[in-house]
Amino acid sequence: MNPAETASSPAADFDHLDPVVASDIYARLDTIRSGCPVARSGRHGGFWLVTGYDEIRHIGKDGDVFGSYVEGLGAAAVVAGVEKQERAPLFEIDGKAHLEWWRVLQPWFTPAAAKEREEHVRALCRETIADFAARGRADLVTAYTQRIPPLVIGAMLGLNSRDCTALSRRVRALSNARDAESAQDAGDALGAFLRDQVRRRMTEDLGDMLSAIAHARVDGRRTRESEVLKFMFTMIAAGNLTTTDACANILVEVLDDHALRDRCAADPAYVQQVIEESVRHEPPVAATGRTVRAETELAGVALVPGDRVVIPWGAANRDPAYYPDGHQFRPGRDRPVPPHLGWGAGAHRCLGRHVARMELAVMLEELLAALPDLRWQPGAVVRRTYGVIRGVRAVDAEWTPRLSTRVLGP
Ligand code: HEM
């Protein structure tokens, strides 16, 4: 037993991977925080649940004590060939080697590199909208928010457009699997696809992101095939599920409030404020983890090496110490100092945030330009998800097809 797991430990019966927590997650986290910002959960073999802004930020920034590799607290990966024990370059590496990986990857993630992708993303959005605009109604998650991000991250990794389409199909099959058997089949198919892409780059430098990982020398050695595979899988998750869910979270606000919708359609600067506030209010990267590497204390609680920690970034963003009205969605709020943690904190802060902001802005702009009177279908229900990622299961919307001249016209 961890010495901290005594009768006097602050305890929280909390499982971030149990779908039941999704509906009232922030009320639950508020209650836990008001007891103690570092509480012990016995689920998944035991972990510390950290809910205070200061403590979460401290964990993000102290990579010497809080290592980024953690076992058993994420959603189980069912993708064939991706070894849980392997550490994904960049994502699960700390210290000097992390900085080396960051330097290898940074050229694909600058604001200028994001800007260069904008026209490609715009074209993808228009093509996708043209496929469903005439129907007058759709679940915008399956018809739209799930469709663009895999194509964008595939292109960033270096896949050609046919392979991007194949990747997108396989990723959606996995996301939409309804039972363990179909998830396993989809995972096997995705695993085989990823392995082919990786193997090609192990022998040939194609000048793309995947080749850069495969041919880098970090920590004085070449990358193993299994590491490149884990990197590819993790980068697809980082670039795809996040943006899919962020876009769906934003659409919920847009459909709830037609004045907000119309202002977004007219004012690109406001769209950026809406994106930033949504990432604060409903961060799609909901709860990631760390492993304690050295004895330390957090909010008076003793942590020992090997302890695992769950950091629900959204709990920091609603901590009343910094956000007295944190439960309100209020675009354009004064920029708080220190900033919200929806993009993370410290060395592992989101490298893809410039790409994500551009992608989300273009997705929203194109959708509202094509379907200006977008609204909820009567009786539509918002069912939120929670886990490593937070989004909504469906966005059942309708619109007047005849207004969709932008995509349906000659
Ligand atoms: C709204 C969309 C997104 C949000 C809210 C988001 C949020 C985050 C967060 C919170 C982390 C840190 C996780 C941790 O420290 O445990 C992170 C890391 C990362 N994200 Fe994002 N992300 C988004 C989209 C993207 C996209 C589109 C890409 C790629 C194109 C991307 C690439 C990355 C990478 C590479 C890291 C790891 C950085 C490192 O370990 O040094 N993200 N993201």
mmCIF file of N, CA and C in Angstrom, residues 51-119:
data_model
loop_
_atom_site.group_PDB
_atom_site.id
_atom_site.type_symbol
_atom_site.label_atom_id
_atom_site.label_comp_id
_atom_site.label_asym_id
_atom_site.label_seq_id
_atom_site.Cartn_x
_atom_site.Cartn_y
_atom_site.Cartn_z
ATOM 1 N N THR A 51 -6.981 18.286 -9.188
ATOM 2 C CA THR A 51 -8.054 19.121 -9.737
ATOM 3 C C THR A 51 -7.816 20.627 -9.590
ATOM 4 N N GLY A 52 -6.733 21.040 -8.924
ATOM 5 C CA GLY A 52 -6.477 22.474 -8.730
ATOM 6 C C GLY A 52 -5.628 23.037 -9.864
ATOM 7 N N TYR A 53 -5.889 24.278 -10.232
ATOM 8 C CA TYR A 53 -5.110 24.910 -11.310
ATOM 9 C C TYR A 53 -3.611 24.883 -11.004
ATOM 10 N N ASP A 54 -3.230 25.377 -9.811
ATOM 11 C CA ASP A 54 -1.794 25.504 -9.496
ATOM 12 C C ASP A 54 -1.104 24.146 -9.542
ATOM 13 N N GLU A 55 -1.782 23.136 -9.013
ATOM 14 C CA GLU A 55 -1.161 21.804 -8.945
ATOM 15 C C GLU A 55 -1.036 21.200 -10.347
ATOM 16 N N ILE A 56 -2.066 21.379 -11.188
ATOM 17 C CA ILE A 56 -2.021 20.807 -12.545
ATOM 18 C C ILE A 56 -0.913 21.493 -13.355
ATOM 19 N N ARG A 57 -0.831 22.804 -13.226
ATOM 20 C CA ARG A 57 0.205 23.544 -13.966
ATOM 21 C C ARG A 57 1.601 23.113 -13.496
ATOM 22 N N HIS A 58 1.730 22.956 -12.188
ATOM 23 C CA HIS A 58 3.026 22.544 -11.631
ATOM 24 C C HIS A 58 3.439 21.178 -12.214
ATOM 25 N N ILE A 59 2.488 20.244 -12.282
ATOM 26 C CA ILE A 59 2.800 18.905 -12.819
ATOM 27 C C ILE A 59 3.260 19.021 -14.277
ATOM 28 N N GLY A 60 2.513 19.826 -15.064
ATOM 29 C CA GLY A 60 2.876 19.986 -16.478
ATOM 30 C C GLY A 60 4.283 20.540 -16.637
ATOM 31 N N LYS A 61 4.664 21.431 -15.726
ATOM 32 C CA LYS A 61 5.946 22.122 -15.894
ATOM 33 C C LYS A 61 7.131 21.378 -15.293
ATOM 34 N N ASP A 62 6.873 20.426 -14.397
ATOM 35 C CA ASP A 62 7.998 19.749 -13.747
ATOM 36 C C ASP A 62 8.189 18.338 -14.317
ATOM 37 N N GLY A 63 8.817 18.299 -15.505
ATOM 38 C CA GLY A 63 9.028 17.010 -16.186
ATOM 39 C C GLY A 63 10.069 16.148 -15.496
ATOM 40 N N ASP A 64 10.903 16.729 -14.602
ATOM 41 C CA ASP A 64 11.893 15.909 -13.892
ATOM 42 C C ASP A 64 11.192 14.996 -12.886
ATOM 43 N N VAL A 65 10.157 15.519 -12.244
ATOM 44 C CA VAL A 65 9.454 14.734 -11.222
ATOM 45 C C VAL A 65 8.251 13.989 -11.807
ATOM 46 N N PHE A 66 7.566 14.616 -12.796
ATOM 47 C CA PHE A 66 6.351 13.997 -13.347
ATOM 48 C C PHE A 66 6.616 13.568 -14.791
ATOM 49 N N GLY A 67 6.944 12.290 -14.980
ATOM 50 C CA GLY A 67 7.289 11.773 -16.306
ATOM 51 C C GLY A 67 6.041 11.584 -17.162
ATOM 52 N N SER A 68 6.222 11.772 -18.476
ATOM 53 C CA SER A 68 5.058 11.776 -19.364
ATOM 54 C C SER A 68 4.587 10.371 -19.755
ATOM 55 N N TYR A 69 5.396 9.354 -19.482
ATOM 56 C CA TYR A 69 4.950 7.989 -19.823
ATOM 57 C C TYR A 69 4.157 7.426 -18.649
ATOM 58 N N VAL A 70 2.960 6.950 -18.935
ATOM 59 C CA VAL A 70 2.136 6.410 -17.855
ATOM 60 C C VAL A 70 1.398 5.182 -18.362
ATOM 61 N N GLU A 71 1.314 4.171 -17.523
ATOM 62 C CA GLU A 71 0.659 2.928 -17.967
ATOM 63 C C GLU A 71 -0.717 2.775 -17.360
ATOM 64 N N GLY A 72 -1.660 2.330 -18.175
ATOM 65 C CA GLY A 72 -2.940 1.857 -17.645
ATOM 66 C C GLY A 72 -3.975 2.916 -17.324
ATOM 67 N N LEU A 73 -3.719 4.180 -17.678
ATOM 68 C CA LEU A 73 -4.721 5.212 -17.378
ATOM 69 C C LEU A 73 -5.356 5.801 -18.625
ATOM 70 N N GLY A 74 -4.865 5.398 -19.814
ATOM 71 C CA GLY A 74 -5.448 5.890 -21.063
ATOM 72 C C GLY A 74 -6.465 4.889 -21.573
ATOM 73 N N ALA A 75 -7.178 5.276 -22.651
ATOM 74 C CA ALA A 75 -8.107 4.329 -23.276
ATOM 75 C C ALA A 75 -7.263 3.193 -23.868
ATOM 76 N N ALA A 76 -7.719 1.949 -23.711
ATOM 77 C CA ALA A 76 -6.914 0.819 -24.189
ATOM 78 C C ALA A 76 -6.747 0.893 -25.699
ATOM 79 N N ALA A 77 -5.510 0.776 -26.159
ATOM 80 C CA ALA A 77 -5.275 0.798 -27.603
ATOM 81 C C ALA A 77 -5.497 -0.598 -28.163
ATOM 82 N N VAL A 78 -6.271 -0.689 -29.240
ATOM 83 C CA VAL A 78 -6.517 -2.008 -29.834
ATOM 84 C C VAL A 78 -5.864 -2.101 -31.204
ATOM 85 N N VAL A 79 -4.932 -1.189 -31.457
ATOM 86 C CA VAL A 79 -4.330 -1.167 -32.790
ATOM 87 C C VAL A 79 -3.177 -2.165 -32.850
ATOM 88 N N ALA A 80 -3.308 -3.114 -33.804
ATOM 89 C CA ALA A 80 -2.342 -4.196 -33.900
ATOM 90 C C ALA A 80 -0.930 -3.648 -34.072
ATOM 91 N N GLY A 81 -0.001 -4.200 -33.303
ATOM 92 C CA GLY A 81 1.413 -3.866 -33.481
ATOM 93 C C GLY A 81 1.863 -2.670 -32.652
ATOM 94 N N VAL A 82 0.933 -1.892 -32.079
ATOM 95 C CA VAL A 82 1.347 -0.745 -31.267
ATOM 96 C C VAL A 82 1.574 -1.236 -29.841
ATOM 97 N N GLU A 83 2.852 -1.275 -29.449
ATOM 98 C CA GLU A 83 3.186 -1.856 -28.146
ATOM 99 C C GLU A 83 3.013 -0.825 -27.047
ATOM 100 N N LYS A 84 2.211 -1.197 -26.046
ATOM 101 C CA LYS A 84 1.958 -0.239 -24.949
ATOM 102 C C LYS A 84 3.257 0.151 -24.251
ATOM 103 N N GLN A 85 4.203 -0.817 -24.120
ATOM 104 C CA GLN A 85 5.429 -0.545 -23.363
ATOM 105 C C GLN A 85 6.378 0.386 -24.111
ATOM 106 N N GLU A 86 6.208 0.487 -25.433
ATOM 107 C CA GLU A 86 7.098 1.348 -26.226
ATOM 108 C C GLU A 86 6.787 2.800 -25.930
ATOM 109 N N ARG A 87 7.796 3.671 -25.969
ATOM 110 C CA ARG A 87 7.542 5.094 -25.696
ATOM 111 C C ARG A 87 7.499 5.884 -26.982
ATOM 112 N N ALA A 88 6.422 6.613 -27.175
ATOM 113 C CA ALA A 88 6.275 7.390 -28.405
ATOM 114 C C ALA A 88 7.262 8.554 -28.388
ATOM 115 N N PRO A 89 8.130 8.652 -29.422
ATOM 116 C CA PRO A 89 9.006 9.817 -29.512
ATOM 117 C C PRO A 89 8.201 11.093 -29.300
ATOM 118 N N LEU A 90 8.785 12.062 -28.631
ATOM 119 C CA LEU A 90 8.187 13.336 -28.257
ATOM 120 C C LEU A 90 7.168 13.187 -27.127
ATOM 121 N N PHE A 91 6.051 12.505 -27.394
ATOM 122 C CA PHE A 91 4.918 12.476 -26.470
ATOM 123 C C PHE A 91 5.277 11.873 -25.106
ATOM 124 N N GLU A 92 6.075 10.791 -25.133
ATOM 125 C CA GLU A 92 6.305 10.042 -23.890
ATOM 126 C C GLU A 92 7.768 10.085 -23.457
ATOM 127 N N ILE A 93 8.452 11.128 -23.913
ATOM 128 C CA ILE A 93 9.880 11.291 -23.604
ATOM 129 C C ILE A 93 10.026 12.608 -22.849
ATOM 130 N N ASP A 94 10.954 12.658 -21.905
ATOM 131 C CA ASP A 94 11.149 13.893 -21.128
ATOM 132 C C ASP A 94 12.608 14.354 -21.216
ATOM 133 N N GLY A 95 12.831 15.550 -20.667
ATOM 134 C CA GLY A 95 14.200 16.057 -20.528
ATOM 135 C C GLY A 95 14.840 16.400 -21.851
ATOM 136 N N LYS A 96 16.166 16.143 -21.936
ATOM 137 C CA LYS A 96 16.953 16.570 -23.091
ATOM 138 C C LYS A 96 16.481 15.873 -24.390
ATOM 139 N N ALA A 97 16.166 14.591 -24.277
ATOM 140 C CA ALA A 97 15.734 13.851 -25.473
ATOM 141 C C ALA A 97 14.400 14.424 -25.998
ATOM 142 N N HIS A 98 13.547 14.863 -25.077
ATOM 143 C CA HIS A 98 12.287 15.476 -25.528
ATOM 144 C C HIS A 98 12.565 16.720 -26.352
ATOM 145 N N LEU A 99 13.520 17.533 -25.875
ATOM 146 C CA LEU A 99 13.870 18.754 -26.608
ATOM 147 C C LEU A 99 14.434 18.400 -27.988
ATOM 148 N N GLU A 100 15.214 17.338 -28.073
ATOM 149 C CA GLU A 100 15.758 16.921 -29.382
ATOM 150 C C GLU A 100 14.617 16.550 -30.323
ATOM 151 N N TRP A 101 13.640 15.802 -29.811
ATOM 152 C CA TRP A 101 12.497 15.426 -30.658
ATOM 153 C C TRP A 101 11.703 16.657 -31.073
ATOM 154 N N TRP A 102 11.546 17.572 -30.127
ATOM 155 C CA TRP A 102 10.784 18.792 -30.395
ATOM 156 C C TRP A 102 11.441 19.542 -31.564
ATOM 157 N N ARG A 103 12.786 19.579 -31.566
ATOM 158 C CA ARG A 103 13.502 20.293 -32.652
ATOM 159 C C ARG A 103 13.318 19.591 -33.993
ATOM 160 N N VAL A 104 13.270 18.264 -33.966
ATOM 161 C CA VAL A 104 13.059 17.505 -35.221
ATOM 162 C C VAL A 104 11.688 17.860 -35.811
ATOM 163 N N LEU A 105 10.689 17.997 -34.932
ATOM 164 C CA LEU A 105 9.303 18.127 -35.417
ATOM 165 C C LEU A 105 8.830 19.554 -35.632
ATOM 166 N N GLN A 106 9.474 20.486 -34.962
ATOM 167 C CA GLN A 106 8.986 21.859 -34.934
ATOM 168 C C GLN A 106 8.693 22.457 -36.324
ATOM 169 N N PRO A 107 9.528 22.176 -37.369
ATOM 170 C CA PRO A 107 9.258 22.807 -38.667
ATOM 171 C C PRO A 107 7.852 22.545 -39.218
ATOM 172 N N TRP A 108 7.222 21.449 -38.839
ATOM 173 C CA TRP A 108 5.870 21.148 -39.355
ATOM 174 C C TRP A 108 4.773 21.876 -38.571
ATOM 175 N N PHE A 109 5.165 22.552 -37.487
ATOM 176 C CA PHE A 109 4.148 23.056 -36.562
ATOM 177 C C PHE A 109 4.192 24.559 -36.317
ATOM 178 N N THR A 110 5.014 25.287 -37.069
ATOM 179 C CA THR A 110 5.096 26.739 -36.842
ATOM 180 C C THR A 110 3.796 27.409 -37.317
ATOM 181 N N PRO A 111 3.530 28.660 -36.855
ATOM 182 C CA PRO A 111 2.362 29.367 -37.375
ATOM 183 C C PRO A 111 2.418 29.490 -38.903
ATOM 184 N N ALA A 112 3.607 29.699 -39.460
ATOM 185 C CA ALA A 112 3.706 29.841 -40.924
ATOM 186 C C ALA A 112 3.357 28.515 -41.614
ATOM 187 N N ALA A 113 3.822 27.396 -41.040
ATOM 188 C CA ALA A 113 3.510 26.083 -41.639
ATOM 189 C C ALA A 113 2.009 25.824 -41.567
ATOM 190 N N ALA A 114 1.373 26.238 -40.476
ATOM 191 C CA ALA A 114 -0.085 26.061 -40.358
ATOM 192 C C ALA A 114 -0.786 26.882 -41.429
ATOM 193 N N LYS A 115 -0.327 28.101 -41.613
ATOM 194 C CA LYS A 115 -0.949 29.004 -42.600
ATOM 195 C C LYS A 115 -0.863 28.401 -44.011
ATOM 196 N N GLU A 116 0.291 27.772 -44.307
ATOM 197 C CA GLU A 116 0.464 27.165 -45.635
ATOM 198 C C GLU A 116 -0.544 26.064 -45.913
ATOM 199 N N ARG A 117 -1.050 25.432 -44.871
ATOM 200 C CA ARG A 117 -2.018 24.336 -45.065
ATOM 201 C C ARG A 117 -3.446 24.832 -45.239
ATOM 202 N N GLU A 118 -3.656 26.127 -45.012
ATOM 203 C CA GLU A 118 -5.026 26.617 -44.910
ATOM 204 C C GLU A 118 -5.861 26.330 -46.165
ATOM 205 N N GLU A 119 -5.287 26.574 -47.344
ATOM 206 C CA GLU A 119 -6.085 26.386 -48.569
ATOM 207 C C GLU A 119 -6.453 24.923 -48.782
#
